[in-house]
Short mmCIF file of C-alpha atoms in Angstrom, two decimals:
data_model
loop_
_atom_site.label_atom_id
_atom_site.label_comp_id
_atom_site.label_asym_id
_atom_site.label_seq_id
_atom_site.Cartn_x
_atom_site.Cartn_y
_atom_site.Cartn_z
CA MET A 946 -9.17 115.46 17.65
CA PHE A 947 -9.50 113.41 20.77
CA GLY A 948 -12.01 110.78 18.91
CA LYS A 949 -9.49 110.40 15.92
CA LYS A 950 -6.78 109.83 18.25
CA ASN A 951 -8.87 107.06 20.07
CA GLU A 952 -9.61 105.25 16.83
CA ASP A 953 -5.80 105.28 15.79
CA GLU A 954 -4.75 103.45 19.07
CA ALA A 955 -7.44 101.00 18.79
CA VAL A 956 -6.38 100.10 14.99
CA SER A 957 -2.85 99.86 16.30
CA ASN A 958 -4.05 97.49 19.18
CA SER A 959 -5.93 95.25 17.14
CA GLY A 960 -2.99 95.04 15.13
CA LYS A 961 -1.52 93.01 18.33
CA GLY A 962 -4.44 90.81 17.99
CA PRO A 963 -4.21 86.97 18.63
CA GLU A 964 -4.41 86.73 14.71
CA TRP A 965 -1.53 88.87 14.29
CA LYS A 966 0.67 87.05 17.18
CA LEU A 967 0.07 83.77 15.47
CA LEU A 968 0.35 85.01 12.09
CA GLU A 969 4.37 86.04 13.21
CA LYS A 970 4.83 82.88 15.00
CA VAL A 971 4.27 81.45 11.85
CA ILE A 972 6.51 83.04 9.83
CA SER A 973 9.20 82.58 12.61
CA ASP A 974 8.72 79.10 12.39
CA SER A 975 8.89 78.74 9.35
CA PHE A 976 12.60 80.96 9.18
CA VAL A 977 13.66 78.40 11.46
CA GLU A 978 13.09 75.46 9.27
CA GLN A 979 14.51 76.63 6.59
CA ARG A 980 17.66 77.72 7.88
CA ARG A 981 17.75 74.01 9.71
CA ALA A 982 16.89 72.30 6.47
CA ARG A 983 19.92 74.66 4.74
CA ARG A 984 22.25 73.38 7.42
CA TRP A 985 21.18 69.58 6.77
CA GLY A 986 21.54 69.77 2.74
CA ILE A 987 24.85 71.50 3.04
CA PHE A 988 25.95 68.59 5.67
CA PHE A 989 24.78 65.92 3.18
CA LYS A 990 26.16 68.11 0.29
CA LEU A 991 29.20 67.87 2.34
CA LEU A 992 28.69 64.46 3.27
CA THR A 993 28.10 63.26 -0.47
CA PHE A 994 31.49 64.61 -1.82
CA ALA A 995 33.93 63.39 1.04
CA TYR A 996 32.89 59.61 -0.33
CA ILE A 997 33.32 60.80 -3.86
CA PHE A 998 36.60 61.84 -2.63
CA ALA A 999 37.51 58.97 -0.29
CA PHE A 1000 35.96 56.61 -3.45
CA ILE A 1001 38.78 58.16 -6.21
CA PHE A 1002 41.68 57.74 -3.40
CA LEU A 1003 41.36 54.69 -2.30
CA PHE A 1004 40.92 53.27 -5.93
CA SER A 1005 44.26 55.20 -6.82
CA ASN A 1006 45.97 53.84 -4.05
CA GLN A 1007 45.11 50.62 -5.57
CA SER A 1008 45.74 51.13 -8.93
CA GLY A 1009 49.11 52.91 -8.13
CA ASP A 1010 50.16 49.76 -6.35
CA SER A 1011 48.94 47.41 -9.17
CA MET A 1012 51.10 49.67 -11.59
CA GLY A 1013 54.15 48.51 -9.72
CA LEU A 1014 54.98 52.12 -8.35
CA LYS A 1015 55.76 50.37 -4.86
CA THR A 1016 58.60 48.99 -5.06
CA PRO A 1017 58.54 45.16 -4.12
CA LYS A 1018 61.46 43.23 -2.37
CA HIS A 1019 61.54 40.71 -4.58
CA GLU A 1020 61.34 38.62 -7.85
CA TYR A 1021 58.26 38.91 -9.55
CA THR A 1022 55.42 37.93 -12.12
CA GLY A 1023 53.79 40.57 -14.17
CA LEU A 1024 50.20 40.34 -15.09
CA VAL A 1025 48.18 42.33 -17.77
CA SER A 1026 44.57 41.64 -17.92
CA LEU A 1027 43.12 41.45 -21.47
CA LYS A 1028 39.18 41.90 -21.02
CA GLY A 1029 36.49 42.21 -23.50
CA VAL A 1030 35.76 43.90 -27.07
CA ILE A 1031 39.20 45.12 -27.90
CA ALA A 1032 38.34 48.67 -29.58
CA ASP A 1033 39.06 52.19 -29.22
CA GLY A 1034 37.25 53.78 -26.32
CA GLU A 1035 36.80 50.37 -24.79
CA GLU A 1036 38.42 49.17 -21.78
CA ALA A 1037 40.36 46.71 -23.67
CA ASN A 1038 42.16 49.41 -25.93
CA ALA A 1039 45.34 49.31 -27.73
CA ASN A 1040 46.64 52.21 -25.64
CA ALA A 1041 46.00 50.36 -22.08
CA ILE A 1042 46.94 46.97 -22.98
CA ALA A 1043 50.20 48.74 -24.54
CA THR A 1044 51.19 50.82 -21.81
CA GLY A 1045 50.86 48.27 -18.90
CA LEU A 1046 52.47 46.20 -21.14
CA ARG A 1047 55.39 48.76 -21.10
CA LYS A 1048 55.12 49.18 -17.50
CA ALA A 1049 55.13 44.98 -16.86
CA PHE A 1050 58.46 45.19 -18.99
CA GLU A 1051 60.64 47.80 -18.00
CA HIS A 1052 59.85 46.57 -13.53
CA GLU A 1053 62.92 45.91 -12.81
CA LYS A 1054 61.77 43.17 -10.40
CA THR A 1055 59.60 41.45 -13.14
CA THR A 1056 61.18 37.93 -14.14
CA ALA A 1057 58.52 37.51 -16.98
CA VAL A 1058 55.42 39.01 -17.91
CA ILE A 1059 51.84 37.25 -18.35
CA LEU A 1060 49.52 38.63 -20.73
CA ALA A 1061 45.62 37.08 -19.70
CA ILE A 1062 43.56 36.57 -22.64
CA ASN A 1063 39.69 36.78 -21.74
CA SER A 1064 37.78 38.22 -25.16
CA PRO A 1065 35.77 37.67 -28.19
CA GLY A 1066 38.60 39.90 -30.40
CA GLY A 1067 37.72 43.13 -32.01
CA SER A 1068 39.18 45.67 -33.73
CA PRO A 1069 41.85 44.89 -36.44
CA VAL A 1070 44.31 47.77 -36.04
CA GLN A 1071 43.85 48.17 -32.24
CA SER A 1072 44.96 44.14 -32.55
CA ASN A 1073 47.83 45.12 -34.79
CA TYR A 1074 48.94 48.26 -32.50
CA VAL A 1075 49.47 45.72 -29.78
CA TYR A 1076 50.72 42.90 -31.27
CA ASP A 1077 53.60 45.33 -32.83
CA GLU A 1078 54.16 46.59 -29.21
CA ILE A 1079 54.90 43.03 -27.94
CA ASN A 1080 57.47 42.16 -30.92
CA ARG A 1081 59.27 45.97 -29.88
CA LEU A 1082 59.12 45.04 -26.27
CA ARG A 1083 60.43 41.34 -26.88
CA GLU A 1084 63.15 42.88 -28.77
CA LYS A 1085 64.15 44.92 -26.38
CA TYR A 1086 64.38 42.77 -23.30
CA PRO A 1087 64.93 39.76 -25.03
CA GLU A 1088 65.46 38.54 -21.11
CA LYS A 1089 62.10 38.99 -20.23
CA LYS A 1090 59.07 36.55 -21.92
CA LEU A 1091 55.78 36.90 -22.66
CA TYR A 1092 53.10 34.26 -22.13
CA ALA A 1093 49.52 34.23 -23.83
CA VAL A 1094 47.15 32.98 -20.91
CA ILE A 1095 43.96 32.09 -22.53
CA GLY A 1096 40.61 32.07 -20.12
CA ASP A 1097 37.18 31.33 -21.48
CA LEU A 1098 37.92 32.83 -25.12
CA GLY A 1099 40.58 33.92 -26.58
CA ALA A 1100 39.35 34.21 -30.03
CA SER A 1101 40.12 36.49 -33.66
CA GLY A 1102 41.47 39.61 -32.57
CA ALA A 1103 42.83 38.17 -29.42
CA TYR A 1104 44.19 35.74 -30.52
CA TYR A 1105 45.57 38.20 -33.20
CA ILE A 1106 47.58 39.22 -30.07
CA ALA A 1107 48.46 36.18 -28.28
CA SER A 1108 50.30 34.76 -31.54
CA ALA A 1109 52.53 37.65 -30.97
CA ALA A 1110 53.97 36.17 -27.58
CA ASP A 1111 56.66 33.61 -26.65
CA GLU A 1112 54.38 30.83 -25.64
CA ILE A 1113 50.31 30.34 -25.70
CA TYR A 1114 48.24 28.44 -22.43
CA ALA A 1115 45.00 27.82 -22.48
CA SER A 1116 42.36 25.76 -20.71
CA GLU A 1117 40.93 22.33 -22.65
CA SER A 1118 37.74 23.69 -22.13
CA SER A 1119 39.07 27.57 -23.32
CA LEU A 1120 37.92 28.38 -26.89
CA VAL A 1121 40.67 29.47 -29.40
CA GLY A 1122 41.08 30.47 -32.67
CA SER A 1123 38.52 32.03 -35.28
CA ILE A 1124 40.92 33.23 -37.56
CA GLY A 1125 38.83 35.35 -39.80
CA VAL A 1126 37.34 38.87 -40.70
CA THR A 1127 33.73 39.51 -40.04
CA ALA A 1128 31.79 42.52 -41.38
CA ALA A 1129 27.81 42.22 -40.75
CA GLY A 1130 25.03 43.83 -41.27
CA PHE A 1131 21.62 44.45 -41.98
CA GLY A 1132 19.33 45.38 -45.06
CA PHE A 1133 15.99 47.58 -44.28
CA VAL A 1134 15.45 47.63 -48.35
CA ASP A 1135 11.95 47.12 -47.89
CA ALA A 1136 10.73 48.58 -44.56
CA LEU A 1137 10.86 52.29 -45.95
CA ASP A 1138 8.32 51.26 -48.49
CA LYS A 1139 6.02 49.50 -46.08
CA LEU A 1140 6.32 52.63 -43.53
CA GLY A 1141 5.69 54.89 -46.34
CA VAL A 1142 8.70 56.62 -46.08
CA GLU A 1143 11.01 58.35 -48.45
CA ARG A 1144 14.89 58.32 -47.88
CA ARG A 1145 16.70 60.83 -49.31
CA ASN A 1146 20.32 60.27 -49.71
CA PHE A 1147 23.05 62.66 -51.51
CA THR A 1148 26.54 61.60 -52.78
CA SER A 1149 29.30 62.65 -54.61
CA GLY A 1150 31.13 59.04 -56.39
CA GLU A 1151 29.32 56.11 -57.58
CA HIS A 1152 30.02 53.83 -54.41
CA LYS A 1153 30.14 56.46 -51.83
CA SER A 1154 27.21 54.58 -50.56
CA PHE A 1155 27.37 51.15 -51.13
CA LEU A 1156 27.11 50.05 -47.26
CA ASP A 1157 23.97 51.89 -47.33
CA PRO A 1158 21.36 49.35 -45.64
CA PHE A 1159 18.29 50.99 -47.27
CA GLN A 1160 19.74 49.89 -50.91
CA PRO A 1161 19.71 46.52 -52.48
CA VAL A 1162 23.12 44.87 -52.56
CA ASN A 1163 25.10 45.46 -55.57
CA PRO A 1164 27.09 42.64 -56.52
CA SER A 1165 30.10 43.81 -57.86
CA GLU A 1166 30.48 46.23 -54.68
CA ALA A 1167 29.92 43.06 -52.54
CA GLU A 1168 33.14 41.36 -54.34
CA PHE A 1169 34.61 44.16 -53.23
CA TRP A 1170 33.52 44.58 -49.87
CA LYS A 1171 34.76 40.54 -49.92
CA GLY A 1172 38.01 41.67 -51.20
CA VAL A 1173 39.07 44.01 -48.85
CA LEU A 1174 38.43 41.74 -45.86
CA ASN A 1175 40.56 39.16 -47.45
CA VAL A 1176 42.98 41.57 -48.00
CA THR A 1177 42.85 41.60 -43.45
CA HIS A 1178 42.20 38.46 -43.78
CA GLN A 1179 45.83 37.65 -45.19
CA GLN A 1180 47.47 39.91 -42.85
CA PHE A 1181 45.83 38.20 -40.03
CA ILE A 1182 46.91 34.60 -40.90
CA LYS A 1183 50.67 36.27 -42.05
CA ARG A 1184 50.78 37.40 -38.35
CA VAL A 1185 49.86 34.40 -37.21
CA LYS A 1186 52.40 31.96 -39.14
CA ASP A 1187 54.85 34.30 -38.10
CA GLY A 1188 54.22 34.25 -34.21
CA ARG A 1189 53.87 30.69 -34.55
CA GLY A 1190 55.82 29.44 -37.18
CA ASP A 1191 56.49 25.59 -37.54
CA ARG A 1192 54.26 24.74 -34.48
CA LEU A 1193 51.45 25.42 -36.47
CA ALA A 1194 49.93 22.75 -38.10
CA ASN A 1195 49.68 23.85 -41.40
CA ASP A 1196 48.64 20.56 -43.20
CA ASN A 1197 44.93 21.64 -41.62
CA GLU A 1198 42.78 23.12 -44.34
CA GLN A 1199 40.51 24.43 -42.06
CA LEU A 1200 43.06 26.27 -39.69
CA PHE A 1201 42.52 30.05 -40.94
CA SER A 1202 38.75 29.15 -41.98
CA GLY A 1203 37.22 31.20 -38.89
CA LEU A 1204 36.25 28.02 -37.07
CA ILE A 1205 37.16 27.76 -33.72
CA TRP A 1206 38.67 25.21 -31.51
CA SER A 1207 38.26 23.99 -27.73
CA GLY A 1208 41.70 24.03 -26.06
CA GLU A 1209 42.28 20.77 -26.90
CA GLN A 1210 42.47 21.01 -29.94
CA ALA A 1211 43.90 24.24 -30.65
CA LEU A 1212 47.02 22.12 -28.80
CA ASP A 1213 46.65 19.35 -31.39
CA LEU A 1214 46.83 22.29 -34.34
CA GLY A 1215 49.95 23.94 -32.71
CA LEU A 1216 47.55 26.99 -31.62
CA ILE A 1217 48.89 26.93 -27.94
CA ASP A 1218 51.84 25.19 -26.43
CA GLY A 1219 50.43 24.16 -23.65
CA MET A 1220 47.58 23.90 -20.70
CA GLY A 1221 47.19 26.17 -17.75
CA SER A 1222 46.05 29.37 -15.65
CA PRO A 1223 48.44 32.33 -15.27
CA GLY A 1224 48.68 31.18 -11.34
CA GLN A 1225 49.92 28.06 -13.13
CA VAL A 1226 51.94 29.52 -15.76
CA ALA A 1227 54.14 31.59 -13.23
CA ARG A 1228 54.78 29.03 -10.71
CA GLU A 1229 55.73 25.92 -13.28
CA VAL A 1230 56.38 27.24 -16.34
CA ILE A 1231 57.73 30.67 -15.09
CA GLY A 1232 59.10 29.96 -11.29
CA VAL A 1233 58.38 32.99 -10.11
CA GLU A 1234 54.29 32.62 -7.90
CA ASP A 1235 54.00 35.99 -7.03
CA ILE A 1236 52.04 38.06 -9.32
CA LEU A 1237 52.01 41.51 -9.46
CA ASP A 1238 49.21 43.44 -11.49
CA PHE A 1239 50.11 46.30 -14.13
CA THR A 1240 46.48 46.10 -15.47
CA VAL A 1241 45.64 49.84 -16.58
CA LYS A 1242 42.04 50.50 -15.03
CA PRO A 1243 39.77 52.91 -16.03
CA ASN A 1244 40.37 56.44 -13.95
CA PRO A 1245 37.78 56.66 -11.30
CA PHE A 1246 36.95 60.51 -11.96
CA GLU A 1247 36.33 60.18 -15.51
CA ALA A 1248 34.00 57.14 -15.04
CA PHE A 1249 32.16 59.10 -12.71
CA THR A 1250 31.90 62.61 -13.90
CA GLY A 1251 32.45 61.76 -17.93
CA ARG A 1252 30.90 59.25 -18.26
CA LEU A 1253 27.46 60.67 -16.24
CA GLY A 1254 27.60 63.46 -18.95
CA SER A 1255 29.28 64.18 -21.95
CA SER A 1256 28.91 60.67 -22.80
CA ILE A 1257 25.60 60.46 -23.10
CA GLY A 1258 25.42 63.20 -25.87
CA SER A 1259 28.18 61.85 -27.94
CA GLY A 1260 27.19 58.26 -27.28
CA ILE A 1261 23.95 59.14 -28.38
CA ALA A 1262 25.40 61.39 -31.65
CA SER A 1263 27.62 58.71 -32.59
CA TYR A 1264 24.90 56.28 -32.67
CA PHE A 1265 22.76 57.96 -35.03
CA HIS A 1266 26.05 58.73 -37.36
CA SER A 1267 27.49 55.24 -37.12
CA GLN A 1268 24.35 53.04 -37.90
CA ALA A 1269 25.23 53.06 -41.95
CA SER A 1270 28.74 52.79 -40.81
CA MET A 1271 28.73 50.14 -38.94
CA ALA A 1272 26.98 48.07 -41.39
CA GLY A 1273 29.88 47.37 -42.85
CA ALA A 1274 32.24 47.66 -40.07
CA GLU A 1275 34.99 45.22 -40.16
CA SER A 1276 35.85 43.02 -37.14
CA LEU A 1277 38.27 40.62 -36.13
CA ARG A 1278 35.94 38.34 -34.56
#
């Protein structure tokens, strides 16, 4: 019996040997290291969130100031920028531009409004929305004039919008005009045969897939599509004539051909009224040098989150969905 007890004590004491103590120390140090890493992880997460919220807060304050939320003490020239391609979903979309214009016209301290343009054009629908909104605002606020000022480029749909202004200004080297409509695409008729791929396209309606880039061009369908584009072109021409009136050099046969002109040529053609930058127009034409920016800025939270997540998936889906239709998409360019 005493022999059995001694054996148990020996086993128990062997468990307290150097190896066991070393194992205990390793485990203890591991737990300490994990706690330390967890604390630093929490710290860096909090720091990241603080940085994000500080960025959003500062950006929101900046946007609020530019939207006229801080009432100025004296008269200002309102400014709305139109930059980039005019299209739904882009920064230069009709809703954003029209909202900025409304804010500028409604503000009690704005004497006049400048629409600063640097755009190649884009959607005829979006351009028409802005054109109509400008006419509505000019009628509602007859005492406030709208001046379109073209920078590097004011072409096609951008000029469509500019023609609704009271006056248009540009630089001598600006590119102005391009009064026309285009619908460009590519044809891949022989590509599938060379790749050994059979395409299967099921439609209901004789001409449902007439814009399909994988089938040969049908002459009658091509003529039809040109007719559709011509209707939009005539609408474009009418809008420009309504806006510019007798200032246009209507004796020039190339005026509505889709050609683009320098600012100097555009002045001779009656497409613009003079030369000047937004600052010059505010100072020398309007007579109110101080400018208050009413341009609608993209939402910073949406830009940070939505575009990193859902927009990626929707962008991929829309890309494949739109390949055939984009081959014939109508654009004022």
